[in-house]
């Protein structure tokens, strides 16, 4: 069964600190993996996308990694800001019809 | 601003009623997706249309239906509403069917439905 699991479910850190969010997937065949940021009550916004051959991709203070062998991805946030408070969702595209498998998200809270 | 518009922004109705949510995709996007997000829950994919045709179905109830019109806007119809249907309903659009590593979904601001 195609699944995407994210950890932790929620995370609280102090402003300025770094953090890493995890995504494990059991999806086959794999097409690509995307990280979205969703502010409360708003639609998700894409942060990064990685295909099978890409190991890392950055978008400002956000850096995503992908290990296709272990089927794991991480999203590292550097020097967190209050505006980083949001849910971060891992989405894997799978199969010949590119079905999207959505993770439940990690809720990140940045405290001043 | 993603370029995807949704109306209305808020909707309050009673159990048993029927409502219609509307979505206009970004200019040039052919594919439209509908998602439901209950309070503090993840996004649940409901249905996808591409250029007027249904392409994929997710966890969509039989009481719900959708369509995409020739001008590419889409409507999601929810009938016989129950308390549990209260949620945020998002529409997203993309250029293609959802294929390819560079295809991205752009989300609208959502419609918040409250069923009393």
mmCIF file of C-alpha atoms in Angstrom:
data_model
loop_
_atom_site.group_PDB
_atom_site.id
_atom_site.type_symbol
_atom_site.label_atom_id
_atom_site.label_comp_id
_atom_site.label_asym_id
_atom_site.label_seq_id
_atom_site.Cartn_x
_atom_site.Cartn_y
_atom_site.Cartn_z
ATOM 1 C CA UNK A 1 0.000 0.000 0.000
ATOM 2 C CA UNK A 2 1.368 3.426 -0.959
ATOM 3 C CA UNK A 3 1.967 5.478 2.172
ATOM 4 C CA UNK A 4 3.762 8.613 3.288
ATOM 5 C CA UNK A 5 4.577 9.017 6.964
ATOM 6 C CA UNK A 6 5.913 12.168 8.518
ATOM 7 C CA UNK A 7 7.596 12.807 11.853
ATOM 8 C CA UNK A 8 7.392 14.395 14.234
ATOM 9 C CA UNK A 9 3.677 15.149 14.249
ATOM 10 C CA UNK A 10 4.436 18.528 15.831
ATOM 11 C CA UNK A 11 7.521 20.460 16.829
ATOM 12 C CA UNK A 12 8.168 23.593 18.858
ATOM 13 C CA UNK A 13 11.492 25.406 18.555
ATOM 14 C CA UNK A 14 12.886 28.801 19.436
ATOM 15 C CA UNK A 15 13.340 31.478 16.817
ATOM 16 C CA UNK A 16 16.780 31.315 15.238
ATOM 17 C CA UNK A 17 17.226 27.584 15.808
ATOM 18 C CA UNK A 18 17.483 24.949 13.087
ATOM 19 C CA UNK A 19 15.209 21.944 12.716
ATOM 20 C CA UNK A 20 14.759 18.878 10.548
ATOM 21 C CA UNK A 21 11.493 17.263 9.529
ATOM 22 C CA UNK A 22 11.304 13.673 8.327
ATOM 23 C CA UNK A 23 9.330 11.912 5.623
ATOM 24 C CA UNK A 24 9.346 8.148 5.013
ATOM 25 C CA UNK A 25 7.493 6.684 2.088
ATOM 26 C CA UNK A 26 6.512 3.287 0.801
ATOM 27 C CA UNK A 27 5.520 4.270 -2.692
ATOM 28 C CA UNK A 28 6.217 2.360 -5.844
ATOM 29 C CA UNK A 29 7.062 3.174 -8.509
ATOM 30 C CA UNK A 30 8.441 6.488 -7.340
ATOM 31 C CA UNK A 31 8.193 9.544 -9.572
ATOM 32 C CA UNK A 32 9.008 12.598 -7.454
ATOM 33 C CA UNK A 33 8.760 14.004 -3.935
ATOM 34 C CA UNK A 34 7.585 17.483 -3.047
ATOM 35 C CA UNK A 35 7.515 19.467 0.184
ATOM 36 C CA UNK A 36 4.693 21.953 0.737
ATOM 37 C CA UNK A 37 4.299 24.657 3.376
ATOM 38 C CA UNK A 38 0.764 25.320 4.590
ATOM 39 C CA UNK A 39 -0.008 28.329 6.756
ATOM 40 C CA UNK A 40 -3.048 27.879 8.985
ATOM 41 C CA UNK A 41 -6.253 28.295 6.999
ATOM 42 C CA UNK A 42 -4.466 28.806 3.699
ATOM 43 C CA UNK A 43 -3.646 26.614 0.723
ATOM 44 C CA UNK A 44 -0.313 24.766 0.567
ATOM 45 C CA UNK A 45 2.600 26.332 -1.302
ATOM 46 C CA UNK A 46 5.342 24.250 -2.921
ATOM 47 C CA UNK A 47 8.830 24.572 -1.425
ATOM 48 C CA UNK A 48 10.896 22.016 -3.330
ATOM 49 C CA UNK A 49 10.515 19.076 -5.659
ATOM 50 C CA UNK A 50 12.999 16.239 -6.186
ATOM 51 C CA UNK A 51 13.150 13.445 -8.685
ATOM 52 C CA UNK A 52 14.791 10.060 -8.228
ATOM 53 C CA UNK A 53 18.258 11.256 -9.230
ATOM 54 C CA UNK A 54 18.364 14.317 -6.971
ATOM 55 C CA UNK A 55 19.835 14.057 -3.464
ATOM 56 C CA UNK A 56 19.402 17.609 -2.253
ATOM 57 C CA UNK A 57 17.644 20.796 -3.232
ATOM 58 C CA UNK A 58 17.548 24.176 -1.543
ATOM 59 C CA UNK A 59 15.078 27.031 -1.506
ATOM 60 C CA UNK A 60 16.456 29.826 0.638
ATOM 61 C CA UNK A 61 16.621 28.613 4.234
ATOM 62 C CA UNK A 62 14.866 25.362 3.289
ATOM 63 C CA UNK A 63 16.958 22.371 2.201
ATOM 64 C CA UNK A 64 15.376 19.078 1.237
ATOM 65 C CA UNK A 65 17.243 15.784 0.944
ATOM 66 C CA UNK A 66 16.192 12.542 -0.664
ATOM 67 C CA UNK A 67 17.560 9.039 -0.186
ATOM 68 C CA UNK A 68 15.796 6.899 -2.767
ATOM 69 C CA UNK A 69 17.449 3.728 -1.456
ATOM 70 C CA UNK A 70 16.020 4.045 2.048
ATOM 71 C CA UNK A 71 12.925 5.904 0.816
ATOM 72 C CA UNK A 72 13.482 8.798 3.177
ATOM 73 C CA UNK A 73 13.399 12.539 2.773
ATOM 74 C CA UNK A 74 14.102 15.353 5.168
ATOM 75 C CA UNK A 75 13.403 19.072 5.188
ATOM 76 C CA UNK A 76 15.955 21.159 7.063
ATOM 77 C CA UNK A 77 15.080 24.690 8.093
ATOM 78 C CA UNK A 78 17.977 26.965 8.979
ATOM 79 C CA UNK A 79 17.818 29.979 11.298
ATOM 80 C CA UNK A 80 14.078 29.660 11.839
ATOM 81 C CA UNK A 81 11.837 32.713 11.776
ATOM 82 C CA UNK A 82 8.406 33.290 13.286
ATOM 83 C CA UNK A 83 6.944 33.152 9.767
ATOM 84 C CA UNK A 84 8.122 29.550 9.453
ATOM 85 C CA UNK A 85 5.317 28.519 11.805
ATOM 86 C CA UNK A 86 3.151 26.322 9.582
ATOM 87 C CA UNK A 87 2.442 22.738 8.614
ATOM 88 C CA UNK A 88 4.970 21.091 6.323
ATOM 89 C CA UNK A 89 3.612 18.383 4.084
ATOM 90 C CA UNK A 90 5.507 15.713 2.162
ATOM 91 C CA UNK A 91 3.846 14.529 -1.063
ATOM 92 C CA UNK A 92 5.063 11.646 -3.221
ATOM 93 C CA UNK A 93 4.049 11.142 -6.820
ATOM 94 C CA UNK A 94 3.698 7.498 -7.740
ATOM 95 C CA UNK A 95 2.809 5.129 -10.489
ATOM 96 C CA UNK A 96 2.234 5.436 -14.180
ATOM 97 C CA UNK A 97 -0.689 7.786 -13.533
ATOM 98 C CA UNK A 98 1.407 9.909 -11.131
ATOM 99 C CA UNK A 99 -0.976 9.480 -8.217
ATOM 100 C CA UNK A 100 -0.193 11.895 -5.389
ATOM 101 C CA UNK A 101 0.214 10.407 -1.912
ATOM 102 C CA UNK A 102 -0.070 13.095 0.772
ATOM 103 C CA UNK A 103 1.533 12.862 4.212
ATOM 104 C CA UNK A 104 -0.347 14.101 7.263
ATOM 105 C CA UNK A 105 2.142 16.925 7.789
ATOM 106 C CA UNK A 106 4.344 18.187 10.621
ATOM 107 C CA UNK A 107 3.048 21.183 12.523
ATOM 108 C CA UNK A 108 5.962 23.500 13.296
ATOM 109 C CA UNK A 109 5.678 26.285 15.864
ATOM 110 C CA UNK A 110 8.416 28.876 16.196
ATOM 111 C CA UNK A 111 8.505 30.689 19.531
ATOM 112 C CA UNK A 112 10.214 34.046 20.071
ATOM 113 C CA UNK B 1 -1.527 35.053 -4.753
ATOM 114 C CA UNK B 2 -1.532 31.714 -6.602
ATOM 115 C CA UNK B 3 -3.869 32.833 -9.357
ATOM 116 C CA UNK B 4 -6.479 30.258 -8.353
ATOM 117 C CA UNK B 5 -9.729 31.769 -7.118
ATOM 118 C CA UNK B 6 -12.416 30.130 -5.022
ATOM 119 C CA UNK B 7 -15.854 31.356 -4.054
ATOM 120 C CA UNK B 8 -17.399 31.762 -1.634
ATOM 121 C CA UNK B 9 -14.754 32.259 1.032
ATOM 122 C CA UNK B 10 -17.115 31.202 3.820
ATOM 123 C CA UNK B 11 -20.351 29.241 3.738
ATOM 124 C CA UNK B 12 -22.643 28.442 6.624
ATOM 125 C CA UNK B 13 -25.555 26.120 6.072
ATOM 126 C CA UNK B 14 -27.725 23.532 7.799
ATOM 127 C CA UNK B 15 -27.687 19.759 7.763
ATOM 128 C CA UNK B 16 -29.497 18.227 4.829
ATOM 129 C CA UNK B 17 -28.831 21.184 2.556
ATOM 130 C CA UNK B 18 -26.934 21.350 -0.727
ATOM 131 C CA UNK B 19 -24.144 23.776 -1.616
ATOM 132 C CA UNK B 20 -21.941 24.507 -4.612
ATOM 133 C CA UNK B 21 -18.328 25.593 -4.355
ATOM 134 C CA UNK B 22 -16.681 27.277 -7.304
ATOM 135 C CA UNK B 23 -13.083 27.314 -8.496
ATOM 136 C CA UNK B 24 -11.370 29.196 -11.295
ATOM 137 C CA UNK B 25 -7.933 27.786 -12.177
ATOM 138 C CA UNK B 26 -4.871 29.792 -13.151
ATOM 139 C CA UNK B 27 -4.911 31.057 -16.688
ATOM 140 C CA UNK B 28 -3.703 28.264 -18.943
ATOM 141 C CA UNK B 29 -4.046 25.460 -16.403
ATOM 142 C CA UNK B 30 -6.086 22.530 -17.665
ATOM 143 C CA UNK B 31 -6.145 20.348 -14.566
ATOM 144 C CA UNK B 32 -8.233 21.026 -11.464
ATOM 145 C CA UNK B 33 -8.101 19.149 -8.163
ATOM 146 C CA UNK B 34 -10.430 19.288 -5.158
ATOM 147 C CA UNK B 35 -9.312 18.584 -1.590
ATOM 148 C CA UNK B 36 -11.064 18.464 1.772
ATOM 149 C CA UNK B 37 -9.314 19.417 4.994
ATOM 150 C CA UNK B 38 -11.110 18.863 8.290
ATOM 151 C CA UNK B 39 -9.972 20.675 11.416
ATOM 152 C CA UNK B 40 -6.371 19.801 12.315
ATOM 153 C CA UNK B 41 -6.346 17.037 9.691
ATOM 154 C CA UNK B 42 -4.289 16.520 6.558
ATOM 155 C CA UNK B 43 -5.493 17.198 3.055
ATOM 156 C CA UNK B 44 -7.783 14.528 1.586
ATOM 157 C CA UNK B 45 -7.829 14.311 -2.202
ATOM 158 C CA UNK B 46 -11.361 14.211 -3.573
ATOM 159 C CA UNK B 47 -11.291 14.375 -7.350
ATOM 160 C CA UNK B 48 -9.339 15.619 -10.373
ATOM 161 C CA UNK B 49 -10.507 16.942 -13.734
ATOM 162 C CA UNK B 50 -8.447 17.561 -16.834
ATOM 163 C CA UNK B 51 -9.827 19.662 -19.663
ATOM 164 C CA UNK B 52 -13.387 18.827 -18.734
ATOM 165 C CA UNK B 53 -12.957 15.134 -18.083
ATOM 166 C CA UNK B 54 -12.706 13.296 -14.777
ATOM 167 C CA UNK B 55 -9.197 11.858 -14.414
ATOM 168 C CA UNK B 56 -8.810 10.589 -10.875
ATOM 169 C CA UNK B 57 -11.003 9.948 -7.876
ATOM 170 C CA UNK B 58 -9.982 9.908 -4.253
ATOM 171 C CA UNK B 59 -12.032 9.640 -1.090
ATOM 172 C CA UNK B 60 -15.070 11.419 -2.484
ATOM 173 C CA UNK B 61 -18.451 10.572 -0.996
ATOM 174 C CA UNK B 62 -21.377 9.668 -3.239
ATOM 175 C CA UNK B 63 -23.180 12.759 -1.887
ATOM 176 C CA UNK B 64 -20.449 14.873 -3.482
ATOM 177 C CA UNK B 65 -19.990 15.508 -7.177
ATOM 178 C CA UNK B 66 -17.928 17.815 -9.327
ATOM 179 C CA UNK B 67 -17.588 18.973 -12.885
ATOM 180 C CA UNK B 68 -15.293 21.094 -15.013
ATOM 181 C CA UNK B 69 -16.852 23.379 -17.575
ATOM 182 C CA UNK B 70 -15.633 24.343 -21.079
ATOM 183 C CA UNK B 71 -14.143 27.557 -19.712
ATOM 184 C CA UNK B 72 -12.171 25.289 -17.308
ATOM 185 C CA UNK B 73 -13.733 26.543 -14.088
ATOM 186 C CA UNK B 74 -14.913 23.797 -11.782
ATOM 187 C CA UNK B 75 -17.717 23.332 -9.284
ATOM 188 C CA UNK B 76 -17.925 20.958 -6.343
ATOM 189 C CA UNK B 77 -21.468 20.070 -5.300
ATOM 190 C CA UNK B 78 -22.083 18.817 -1.774
ATOM 191 C CA UNK B 79 -25.559 17.488 -0.969
ATOM 192 C CA UNK B 80 -27.411 16.071 2.043
ATOM 193 C CA UNK B 81 -24.862 17.835 4.182
ATOM 194 C CA UNK B 82 -23.862 16.393 7.533
ATOM 195 C CA UNK B 83 -22.081 17.980 10.483
ATOM 196 C CA UNK B 84 -18.945 16.051 9.562
ATOM 197 C CA UNK B 85 -18.764 17.771 6.192
ATOM 198 C CA UNK B 86 -17.650 20.967 7.922
ATOM 199 C CA UNK B 87 -14.158 21.588 6.594
ATOM 200 C CA UNK B 88 -11.948 23.692 4.394
ATOM 201 C CA UNK B 89 -12.323 22.791 0.730
ATOM 202 C CA UNK B 90 -9.343 23.614 -1.461
ATOM 203 C CA UNK B 91 -9.113 23.721 -5.189
ATOM 204 C CA UNK B 92 -5.764 23.429 -6.951
ATOM 205 C CA UNK B 93 -4.785 23.695 -10.578
ATOM 206 C CA UNK B 94 -1.845 22.616 -12.699
ATOM 207 C CA UNK B 95 -0.913 22.862 -16.333
ATOM 208 C CA UNK B 96 -0.748 19.185 -17.075
ATOM 209 C CA UNK B 97 -2.421 16.009 -15.866
ATOM 210 C CA UNK B 98 -0.094 15.683 -12.901
ATOM 211 C CA UNK B 99 2.658 13.966 -14.791
ATOM 212 C CA UNK B 100 6.264 14.950 -14.805
ATOM 213 C CA UNK B 101 8.699 16.125 -12.206
ATOM 214 C CA UNK B 102 8.155 19.760 -12.899
ATOM 215 C CA UNK B 103 4.405 19.778 -12.563
ATOM 216 C CA UNK B 104 3.219 21.782 -9.585
ATOM 217 C CA UNK B 105 -0.228 22.284 -8.077
ATOM 218 C CA UNK B 106 -1.215 25.826 -7.207
ATOM 219 C CA UNK B 107 -3.786 26.074 -4.460
ATOM 220 C CA UNK B 108 -6.623 28.528 -4.023
ATOM 221 C CA UNK B 109 -7.457 30.221 -0.713
ATOM 222 C CA UNK B 110 -10.127 27.653 0.122
ATOM 223 C CA UNK B 111 -13.801 27.736 1.041
ATOM 224 C CA UNK B 112 -14.609 27.244 4.703
ATOM 225 C CA UNK B 113 -17.851 25.282 5.005
ATOM 226 C CA UNK B 114 -19.683 25.167 8.314
ATOM 227 C CA UNK B 115 -22.652 22.835 8.638
ATOM 228 C CA UNK B 116 -24.870 23.552 11.645
#
